Coordinates of C-alpha atoms in Angstrom, one line a residue:
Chain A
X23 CA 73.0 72.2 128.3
X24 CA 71.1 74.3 125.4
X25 CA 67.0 73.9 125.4
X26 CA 64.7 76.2 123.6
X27 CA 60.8 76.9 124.6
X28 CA 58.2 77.4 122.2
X29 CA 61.0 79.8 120.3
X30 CA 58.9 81.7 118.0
X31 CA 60.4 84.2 114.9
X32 CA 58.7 86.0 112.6
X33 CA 60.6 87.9 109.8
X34 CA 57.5 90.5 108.8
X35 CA 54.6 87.4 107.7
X36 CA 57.0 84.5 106.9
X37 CA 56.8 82.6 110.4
X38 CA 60.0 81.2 110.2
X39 CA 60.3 79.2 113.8
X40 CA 56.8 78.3 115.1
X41 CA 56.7 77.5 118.6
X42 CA 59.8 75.4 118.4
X43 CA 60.8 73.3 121.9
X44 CA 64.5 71.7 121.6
X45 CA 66.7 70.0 124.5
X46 CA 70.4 69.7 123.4
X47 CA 72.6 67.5 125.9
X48 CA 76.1 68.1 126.9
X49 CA 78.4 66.3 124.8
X50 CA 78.5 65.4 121.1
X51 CA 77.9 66.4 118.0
X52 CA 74.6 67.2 116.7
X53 CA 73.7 67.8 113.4
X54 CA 70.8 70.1 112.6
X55 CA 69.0 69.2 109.4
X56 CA 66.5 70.2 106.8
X57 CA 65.3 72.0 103.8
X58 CA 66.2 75.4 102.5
X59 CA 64.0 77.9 104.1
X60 CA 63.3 75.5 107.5
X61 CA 64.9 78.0 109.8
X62 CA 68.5 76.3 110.5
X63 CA 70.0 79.3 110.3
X64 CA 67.9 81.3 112.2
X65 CA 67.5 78.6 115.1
X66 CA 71.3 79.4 115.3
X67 CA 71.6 82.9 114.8
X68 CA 68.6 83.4 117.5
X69 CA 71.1 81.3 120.0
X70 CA 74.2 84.0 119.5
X71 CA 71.6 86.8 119.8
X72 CA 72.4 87.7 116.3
X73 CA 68.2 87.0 115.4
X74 CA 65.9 88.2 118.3
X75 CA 63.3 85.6 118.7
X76 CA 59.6 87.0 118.9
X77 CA 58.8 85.2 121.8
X78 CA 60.1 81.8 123.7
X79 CA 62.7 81.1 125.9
X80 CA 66.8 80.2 124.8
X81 CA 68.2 78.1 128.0
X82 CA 71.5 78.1 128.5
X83 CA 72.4 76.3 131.0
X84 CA 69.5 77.4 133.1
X85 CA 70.1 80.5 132.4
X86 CA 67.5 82.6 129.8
X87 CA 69.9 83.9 127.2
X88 CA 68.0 86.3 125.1
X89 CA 68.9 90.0 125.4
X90 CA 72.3 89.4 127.4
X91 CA 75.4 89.2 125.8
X92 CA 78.3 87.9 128.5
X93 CA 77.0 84.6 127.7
X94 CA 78.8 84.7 124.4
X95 CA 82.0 84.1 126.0
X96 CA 81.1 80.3 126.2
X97 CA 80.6 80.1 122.2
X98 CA 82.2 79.4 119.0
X99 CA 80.3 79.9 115.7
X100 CA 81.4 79.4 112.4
X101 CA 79.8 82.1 110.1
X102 CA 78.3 81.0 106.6
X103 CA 80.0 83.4 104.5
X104 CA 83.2 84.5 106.0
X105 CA 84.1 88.3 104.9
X106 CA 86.4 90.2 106.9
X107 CA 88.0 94.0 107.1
X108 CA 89.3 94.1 103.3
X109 CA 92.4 96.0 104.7
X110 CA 93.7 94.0 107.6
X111 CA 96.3 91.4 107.7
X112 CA 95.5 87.6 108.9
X113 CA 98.1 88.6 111.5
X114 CA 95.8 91.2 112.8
X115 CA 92.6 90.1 112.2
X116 CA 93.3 87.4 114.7
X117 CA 95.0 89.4 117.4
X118 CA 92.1 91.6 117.2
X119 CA 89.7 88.7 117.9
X120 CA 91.6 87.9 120.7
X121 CA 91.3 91.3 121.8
X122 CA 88.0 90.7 122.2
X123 CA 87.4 87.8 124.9
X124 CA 89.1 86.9 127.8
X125 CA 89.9 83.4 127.2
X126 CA 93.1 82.1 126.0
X127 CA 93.9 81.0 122.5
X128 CA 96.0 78.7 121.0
X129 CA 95.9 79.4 117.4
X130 CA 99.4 79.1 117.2
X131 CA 98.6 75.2 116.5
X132 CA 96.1 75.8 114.2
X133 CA 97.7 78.0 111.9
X134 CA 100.6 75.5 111.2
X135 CA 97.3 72.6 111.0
X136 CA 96.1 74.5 108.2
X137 CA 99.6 76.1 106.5
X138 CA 98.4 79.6 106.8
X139 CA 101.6 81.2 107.8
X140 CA 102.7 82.5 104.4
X141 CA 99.1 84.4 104.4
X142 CA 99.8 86.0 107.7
X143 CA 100.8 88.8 106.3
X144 CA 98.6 89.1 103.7
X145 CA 95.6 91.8 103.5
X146 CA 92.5 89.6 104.0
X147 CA 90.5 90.9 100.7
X148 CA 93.7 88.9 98.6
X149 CA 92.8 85.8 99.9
X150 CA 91.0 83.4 98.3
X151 CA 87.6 81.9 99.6
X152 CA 89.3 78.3 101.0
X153 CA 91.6 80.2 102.6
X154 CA 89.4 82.8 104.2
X155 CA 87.4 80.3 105.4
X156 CA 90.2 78.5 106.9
X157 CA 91.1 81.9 108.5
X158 CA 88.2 81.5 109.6
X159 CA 87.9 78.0 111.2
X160 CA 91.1 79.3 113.3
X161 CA 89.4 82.2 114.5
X162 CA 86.5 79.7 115.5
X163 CA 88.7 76.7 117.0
X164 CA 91.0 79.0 118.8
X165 CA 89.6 79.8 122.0
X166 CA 88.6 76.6 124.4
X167 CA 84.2 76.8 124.3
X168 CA 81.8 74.2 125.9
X169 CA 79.3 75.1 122.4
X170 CA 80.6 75.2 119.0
X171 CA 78.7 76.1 116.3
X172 CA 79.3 75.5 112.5
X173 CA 77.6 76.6 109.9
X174 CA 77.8 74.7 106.9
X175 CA 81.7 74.6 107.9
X176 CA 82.9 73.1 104.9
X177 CA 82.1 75.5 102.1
X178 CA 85.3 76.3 99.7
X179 CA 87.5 73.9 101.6
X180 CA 89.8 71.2 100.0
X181 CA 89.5 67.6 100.5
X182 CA 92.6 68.0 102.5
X183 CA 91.5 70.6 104.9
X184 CA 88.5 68.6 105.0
X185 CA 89.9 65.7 106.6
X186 CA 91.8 68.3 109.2
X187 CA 88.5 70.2 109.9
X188 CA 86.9 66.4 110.8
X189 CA 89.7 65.9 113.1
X190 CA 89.0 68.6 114.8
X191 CA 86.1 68.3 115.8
X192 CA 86.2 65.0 116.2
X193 CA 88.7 66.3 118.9
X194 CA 86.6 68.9 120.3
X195 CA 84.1 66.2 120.7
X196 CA 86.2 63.7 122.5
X197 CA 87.0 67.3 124.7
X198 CA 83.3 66.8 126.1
X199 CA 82.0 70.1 124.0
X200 CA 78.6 69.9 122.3
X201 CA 78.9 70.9 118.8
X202 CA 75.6 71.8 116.5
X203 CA 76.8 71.5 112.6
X204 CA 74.3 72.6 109.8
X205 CA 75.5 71.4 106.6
X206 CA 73.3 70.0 103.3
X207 CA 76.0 67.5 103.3
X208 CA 74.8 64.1 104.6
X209 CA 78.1 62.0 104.5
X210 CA 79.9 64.3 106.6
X211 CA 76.6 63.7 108.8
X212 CA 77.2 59.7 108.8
X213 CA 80.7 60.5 109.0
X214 CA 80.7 62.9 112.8
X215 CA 77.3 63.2 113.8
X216 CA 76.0 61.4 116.8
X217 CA 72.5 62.7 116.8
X218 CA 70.3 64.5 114.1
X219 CA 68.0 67.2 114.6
X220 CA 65.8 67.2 111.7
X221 CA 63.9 70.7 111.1
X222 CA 60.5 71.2 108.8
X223 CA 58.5 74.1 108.6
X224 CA 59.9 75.8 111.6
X225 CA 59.7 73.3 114.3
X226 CA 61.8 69.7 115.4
X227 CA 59.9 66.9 113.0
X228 CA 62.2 64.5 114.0
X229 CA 65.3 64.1 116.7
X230 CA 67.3 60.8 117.2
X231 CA 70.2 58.8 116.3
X232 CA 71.0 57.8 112.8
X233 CA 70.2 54.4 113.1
X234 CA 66.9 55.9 114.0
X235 CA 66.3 58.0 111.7
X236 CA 66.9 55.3 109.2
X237 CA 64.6 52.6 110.9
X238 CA 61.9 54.8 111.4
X239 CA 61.9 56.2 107.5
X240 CA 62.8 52.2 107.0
X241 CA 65.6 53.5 104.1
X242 CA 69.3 52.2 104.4
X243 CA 71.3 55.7 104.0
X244 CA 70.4 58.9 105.8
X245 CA 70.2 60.6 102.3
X246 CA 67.4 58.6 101.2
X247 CA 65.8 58.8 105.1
X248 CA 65.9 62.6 104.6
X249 CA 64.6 62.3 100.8
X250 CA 61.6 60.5 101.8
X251 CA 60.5 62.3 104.7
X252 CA 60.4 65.1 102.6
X253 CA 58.5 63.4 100.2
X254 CA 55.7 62.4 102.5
X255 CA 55.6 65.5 103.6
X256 CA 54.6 66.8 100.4
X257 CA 52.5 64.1 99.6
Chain B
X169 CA 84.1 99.8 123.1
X170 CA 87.8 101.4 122.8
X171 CA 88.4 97.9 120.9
X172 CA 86.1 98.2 118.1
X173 CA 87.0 101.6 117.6
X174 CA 90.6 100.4 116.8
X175 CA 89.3 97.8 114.8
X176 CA 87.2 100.4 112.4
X177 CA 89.8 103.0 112.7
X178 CA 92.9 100.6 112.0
X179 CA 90.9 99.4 109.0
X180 CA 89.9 102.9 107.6
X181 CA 93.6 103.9 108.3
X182 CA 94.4 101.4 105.7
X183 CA 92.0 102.4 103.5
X184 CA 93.0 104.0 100.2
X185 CA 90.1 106.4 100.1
X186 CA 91.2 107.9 103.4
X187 CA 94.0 108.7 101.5
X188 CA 92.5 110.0 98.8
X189 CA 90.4 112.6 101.0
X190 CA 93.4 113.5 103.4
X191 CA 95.5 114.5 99.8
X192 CA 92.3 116.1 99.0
X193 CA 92.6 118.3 101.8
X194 CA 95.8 118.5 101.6
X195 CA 96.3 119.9 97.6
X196 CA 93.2 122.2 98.6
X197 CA 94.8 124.1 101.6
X198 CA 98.2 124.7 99.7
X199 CA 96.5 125.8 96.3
X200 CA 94.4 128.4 98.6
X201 CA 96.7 129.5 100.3
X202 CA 99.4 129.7 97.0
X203 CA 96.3 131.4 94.9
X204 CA 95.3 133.8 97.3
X205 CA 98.3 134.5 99.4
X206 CA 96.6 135.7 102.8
X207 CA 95.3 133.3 105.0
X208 CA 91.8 135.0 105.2
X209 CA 91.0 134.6 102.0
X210 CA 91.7 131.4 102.1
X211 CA 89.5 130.8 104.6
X212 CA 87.0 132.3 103.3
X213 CA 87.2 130.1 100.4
X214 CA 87.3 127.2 102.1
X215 CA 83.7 127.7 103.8
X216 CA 82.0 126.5 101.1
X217 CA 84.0 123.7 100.7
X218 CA 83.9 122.3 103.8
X219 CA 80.5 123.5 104.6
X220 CA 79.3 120.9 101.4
X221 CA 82.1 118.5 100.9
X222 CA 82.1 117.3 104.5
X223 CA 78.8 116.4 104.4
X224 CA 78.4 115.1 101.2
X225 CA 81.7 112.7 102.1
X226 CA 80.1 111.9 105.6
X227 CA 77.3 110.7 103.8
X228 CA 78.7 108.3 101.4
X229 CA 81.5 106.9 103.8
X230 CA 78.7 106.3 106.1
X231 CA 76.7 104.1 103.8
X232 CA 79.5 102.5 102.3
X233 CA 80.9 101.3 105.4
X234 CA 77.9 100.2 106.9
X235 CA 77.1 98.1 104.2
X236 CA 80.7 96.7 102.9
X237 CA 81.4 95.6 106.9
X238 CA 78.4 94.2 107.2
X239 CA 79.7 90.7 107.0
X240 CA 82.1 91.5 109.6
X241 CA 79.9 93.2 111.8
X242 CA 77.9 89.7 111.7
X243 CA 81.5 88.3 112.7
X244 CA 81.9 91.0 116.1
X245 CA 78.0 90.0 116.9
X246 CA 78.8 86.5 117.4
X247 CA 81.5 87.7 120.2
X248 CA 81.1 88.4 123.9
X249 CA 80.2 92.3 122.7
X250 CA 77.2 94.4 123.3
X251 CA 75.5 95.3 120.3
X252 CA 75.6 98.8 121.1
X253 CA 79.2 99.1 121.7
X254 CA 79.5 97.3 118.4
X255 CA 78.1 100.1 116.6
X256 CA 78.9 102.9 118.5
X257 CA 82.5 101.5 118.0
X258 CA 82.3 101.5 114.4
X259 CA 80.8 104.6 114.2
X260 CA 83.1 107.1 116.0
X261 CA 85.9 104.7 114.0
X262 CA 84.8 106.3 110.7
X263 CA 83.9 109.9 112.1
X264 CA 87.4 110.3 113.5
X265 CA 89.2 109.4 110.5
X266 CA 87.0 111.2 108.5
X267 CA 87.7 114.2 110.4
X268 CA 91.1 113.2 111.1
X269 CA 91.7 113.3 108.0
X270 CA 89.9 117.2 107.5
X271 CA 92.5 118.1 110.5
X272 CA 95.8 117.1 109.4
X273 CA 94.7 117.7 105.7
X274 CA 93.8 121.4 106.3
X275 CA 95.9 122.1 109.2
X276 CA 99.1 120.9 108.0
X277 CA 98.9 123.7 104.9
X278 CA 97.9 126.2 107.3
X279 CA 100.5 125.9 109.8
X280 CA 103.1 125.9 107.1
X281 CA 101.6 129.3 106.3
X282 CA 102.1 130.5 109.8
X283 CA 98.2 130.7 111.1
X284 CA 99.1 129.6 114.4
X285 CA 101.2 133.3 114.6
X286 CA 98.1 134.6 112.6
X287 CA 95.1 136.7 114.3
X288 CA 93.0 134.2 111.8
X289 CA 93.6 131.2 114.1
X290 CA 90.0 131.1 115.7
X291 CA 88.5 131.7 112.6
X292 CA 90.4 128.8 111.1
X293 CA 89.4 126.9 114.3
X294 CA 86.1 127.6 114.2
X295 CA 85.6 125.7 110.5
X296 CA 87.4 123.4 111.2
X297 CA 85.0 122.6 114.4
X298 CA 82.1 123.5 111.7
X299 CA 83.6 120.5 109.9
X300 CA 83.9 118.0 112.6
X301 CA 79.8 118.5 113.8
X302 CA 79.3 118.2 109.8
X303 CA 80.9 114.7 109.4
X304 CA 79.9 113.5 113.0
X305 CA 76.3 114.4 111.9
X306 CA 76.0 112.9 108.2
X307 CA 78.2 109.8 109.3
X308 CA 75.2 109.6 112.0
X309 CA 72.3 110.4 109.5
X310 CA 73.6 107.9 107.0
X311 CA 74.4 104.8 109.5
X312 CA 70.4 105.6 110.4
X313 CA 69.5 105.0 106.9
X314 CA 71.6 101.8 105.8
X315 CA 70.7 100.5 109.4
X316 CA 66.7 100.2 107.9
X317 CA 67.3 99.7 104.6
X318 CA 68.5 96.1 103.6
X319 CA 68.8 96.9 99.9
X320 CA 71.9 98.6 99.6
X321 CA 71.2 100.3 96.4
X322 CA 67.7 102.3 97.8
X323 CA 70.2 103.1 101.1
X324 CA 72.8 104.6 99.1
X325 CA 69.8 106.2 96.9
X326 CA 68.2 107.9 100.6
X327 CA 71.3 109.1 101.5
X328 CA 72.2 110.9 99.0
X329 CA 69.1 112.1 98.4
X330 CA 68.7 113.3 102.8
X331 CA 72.3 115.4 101.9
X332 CA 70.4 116.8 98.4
X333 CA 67.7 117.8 100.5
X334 CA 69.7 119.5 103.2
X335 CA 72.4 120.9 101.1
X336 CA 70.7 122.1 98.2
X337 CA 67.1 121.6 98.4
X338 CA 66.4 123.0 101.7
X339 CA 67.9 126.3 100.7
X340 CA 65.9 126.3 97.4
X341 CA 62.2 126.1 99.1
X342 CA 64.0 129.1 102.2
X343 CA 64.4 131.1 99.3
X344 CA 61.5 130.5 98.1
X345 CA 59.4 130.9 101.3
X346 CA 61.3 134.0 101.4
X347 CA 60.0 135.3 97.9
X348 CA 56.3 134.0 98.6
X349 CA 55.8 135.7 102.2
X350 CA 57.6 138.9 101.1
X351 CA 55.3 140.9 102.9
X352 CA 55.7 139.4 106.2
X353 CA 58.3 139.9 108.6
X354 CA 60.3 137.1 108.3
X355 CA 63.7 137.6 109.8
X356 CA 62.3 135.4 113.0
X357 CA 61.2 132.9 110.5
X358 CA 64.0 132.7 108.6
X359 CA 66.7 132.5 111.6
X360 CA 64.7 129.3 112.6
X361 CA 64.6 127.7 109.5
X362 CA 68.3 128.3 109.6
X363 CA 68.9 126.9 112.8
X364 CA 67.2 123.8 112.0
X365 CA 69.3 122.7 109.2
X366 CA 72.6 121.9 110.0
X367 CA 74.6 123.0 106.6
X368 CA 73.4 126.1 107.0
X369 CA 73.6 126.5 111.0
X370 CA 77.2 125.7 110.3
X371 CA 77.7 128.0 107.7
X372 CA 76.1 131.2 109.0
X373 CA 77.9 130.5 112.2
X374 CA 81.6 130.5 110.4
X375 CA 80.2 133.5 108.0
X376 CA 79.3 135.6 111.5
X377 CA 82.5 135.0 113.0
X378 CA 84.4 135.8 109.8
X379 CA 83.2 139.4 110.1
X380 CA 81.8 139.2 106.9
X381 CA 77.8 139.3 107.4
X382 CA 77.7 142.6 105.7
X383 CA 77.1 140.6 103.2
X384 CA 74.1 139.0 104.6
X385 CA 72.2 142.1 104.2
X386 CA 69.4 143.8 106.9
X387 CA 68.7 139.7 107.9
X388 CA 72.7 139.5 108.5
X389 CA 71.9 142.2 111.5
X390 CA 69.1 140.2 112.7
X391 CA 70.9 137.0 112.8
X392 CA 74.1 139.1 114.1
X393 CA 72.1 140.3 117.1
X394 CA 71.1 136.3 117.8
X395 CA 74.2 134.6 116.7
X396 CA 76.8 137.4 118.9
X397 CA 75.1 137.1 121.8
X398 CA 75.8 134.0 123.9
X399 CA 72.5 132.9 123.9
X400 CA 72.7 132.6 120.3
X401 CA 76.1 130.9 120.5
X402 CA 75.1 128.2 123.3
X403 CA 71.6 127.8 121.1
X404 CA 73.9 127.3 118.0
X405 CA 75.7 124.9 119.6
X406 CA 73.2 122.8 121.6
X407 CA 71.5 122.4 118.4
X408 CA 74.5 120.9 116.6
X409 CA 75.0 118.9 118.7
X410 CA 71.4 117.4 119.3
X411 CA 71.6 116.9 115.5
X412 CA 74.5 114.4 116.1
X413 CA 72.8 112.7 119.9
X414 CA 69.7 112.2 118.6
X415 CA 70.8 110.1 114.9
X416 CA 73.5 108.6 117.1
X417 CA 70.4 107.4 120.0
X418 CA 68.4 106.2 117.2
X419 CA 71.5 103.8 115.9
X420 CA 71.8 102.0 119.1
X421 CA 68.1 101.3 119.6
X422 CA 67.6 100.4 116.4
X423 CA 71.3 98.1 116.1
X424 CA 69.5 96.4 119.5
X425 CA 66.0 95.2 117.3
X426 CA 67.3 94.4 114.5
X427 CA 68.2 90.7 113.1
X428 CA 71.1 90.0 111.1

């Protein structure tokens, strides 16, 4: 569904993706690993046309992305740091969203998930940083996309919202919809991740299942399989 | 397009420092108009005012925006939107409240005073058009700056250092061009260097009309006998408003390279 081809980036001389060839399936969730710096984020960002790659191809699809924008329609992303208008309400922070793409929502649903309704009417810069990023997650899970993309989705949230935030995209999964996750977080990888995309220096170093990744790296937890890949590498 | 220029506009509507400059405006028009008690006066002291506030406001607003929505903009990039519109959006968002706020704040004064019934109502007019082209073109100049600088301290630092320049600074080196090339004709000279700065374009062109360019002095005629003729006007004009095209040309193609 998503494959990218020899995607380079360069951000002035730090070579941050270096000719970096990817095929994501339809279907699952995929979990997009590696060390601060290996270009998770920008991999991403370069998919929502938010990062223009240097050169290489972002397929879609089929369908080269880079450059065009409609194709955005058919995407969820889940922003890092979540800051919004300081003077809007939740209320119209979402309609607004809506405002801006065709497809219908159903955030009704997840605004009673999440018990936001006594912040509706609150003016987003009061809110604190689980809830805005709860706010958030709604404004992510509401519309119906084939991709969903999280970045690290679980900073600031309670163990509570946690567990909702699992099921939901352990629903969105069962849906048929292909979900990439970066997170530093490895049991929440065990816990929803059906295939791991492990990033080093800019390009794929390793992509599989976890059972895998732990044979081939011959460690029992995905923690340690991660730890000591790294630490070859540096050897 | 239309949608992000709610979104900006809503926001800023909310704001407390529109507020602040619309009661600004507001306080300013009635004390004029109480302290001087004739509408052309008023005016007259208002010039300067708008001719240096509205840039100097244009200026910060601009980079403040730019950088505290930054996050959000981030947000409205990860939608089905073009880039451009994106931008474009947010930046007639602030311009119009900005001069929204110049409007009402100045008009409402005014029209209390009767200048709708008052043979001043073009010359009112024409500032407050001076004062529109003014924040349209420093809300333009500063999105340009914060758009290349990262570092939201040295963007804030360039900006307002670009409205020293043109505000003060400018003027400064005219004069003293002026003083060192005395024995040249200058009055060509100097009507260009005018026309290329757009605080004083602005201002000579609200002076002219006010009847007042006695003032100005045997360079007053010459710039009376470009500024009254329609050439001169059309000239004026074009020129203001290639100084808010070209910043606002420059903002979408550099919104469509850059990485966020």
């Amino acid at each position: 569904m998503l494959s990218f081809e020899k995607l380079h980036k360069s951000f002035g001389k730090l070579h941050v993706l270096q000719g970096l060839d990817l095929e994501i399936s339809e279907g699952g969730v995929f979990a997009i690993l590696g060390p601060n710096g290996s270009g998770k984020t920008t991999l991403i960002k370069s998919v929502l046309g938010m990062v223009i790659p240097t050169s290489g191809k972002i397929l879609l699809d089929g369908e080269n992305v880079i450059g065009k924008w409609e194709y955005r329609e058919n995407i969820s992303y889940l922003p890092q740091i979540a800051n919004f208008p300081a003077n809007m309400s939740v209320k119209e922070l979402i309609e607004s969203v809506k405002g801006l793409r065709q497809k219908k929502s159903n955030e009704h649903d997840l605004i009673a998930l999440f018990e936001l309704e006594p912040f509706l009417d609150k003016k987003l810069s009061n809110l604190s940083g689980g809830t805005k990023q709860k706010v958030n997650i709604v404004l992510t899970f509401m519309f119906e996309c084939p991709l969903i993309i999280l970045d690290e989705p679980t900073t600031g949230l309670d163990p509570l919202s946690l567990v909702k935030l699992k099921r939901i995209i352990a629903d969105a999964k069962d849906a048929g919809k292909t979900i990439l996750v970066t997170t530093h977080i490895m049991s929440l990888v065990e816990e929803i991740a059906d295939e791991i995309v492990f990033l080093l220096d800019g390009v794929i170093y390793f992509q599989g299942s976890l059972a895998e990744i732990e044979e081939q790296t011959e460690q029992s937890s995905l923690e340690l399989a991660i730890a000591s890949i790294l630490e070859k590498e540096k050897a | 397009m239309i949608r992000i220029l709610k979104f900006s506009f809503a926001d800023l509507a909310r704001s407390r420092w529109s507020y602040i400059y619309f009661a600004f405006y507001l306080v300013l028009g009635f004390t004029l108009l109480f302290l001087n008690e004739s509408l052309g006066k008023a005016i007259v002291t208002l010039i300067n005012v708008i001719i240096v506030l509205t840039p100097l406001i244009g200026t910060m607003f601009g980079t403040m925006y730019y950088y505290n929505s930054k996050e959000f903009t981030e947000l409205l990039l990860a939608q089905p939107v073009k880039r451009s519109t994106i931008f474009l959006g947010q930046y007639l968002g602030l311009s119009l409240s900005l001069s929204g706020s110049l409007v009402v704040g100045l008009g409402i004064p005014f029209f209390v005073y009767g200048i709708t019934k008052s043979g001043e109502i073009w010359d009112f007019g024409l500032l407050l058009v001076a004062g529109f082209f003014l924040t349209f073109i420093f809300v333009a100049l500063s999105f340009n700056i914060a758009l290349s600088n990262e570092n939201r301290i040295k963007g804030f630092g360039y900006s307002i250092l670009m409205w020293l320049f043109l505000a003060v600074i400018y003027d400064g080196l005219f004069l003293l061009s002026l003083m060192v090339f005395n024995d040249y004709p200058l009055d060509k000279a100097s009507l260009f260097a005018t026309v290329l700065n757009p605080i004083d374009l602005a201002r000579i062109l609200v002076l002219l009309k006010l009847d007042i360019s006695a003032l100005l002095g045997y360079t007053g005629a010459v710039f009376r006998k470009f500024f009254g003729t329609q050439l001169g006007l059309v000239t004026s004009f074009t020129i203001l408003i290639l100084w808010v095209v070209l910043p606002v040309l420059r903002i979408v193609r550099k919104a469509k390279k850059k990485d966020f």
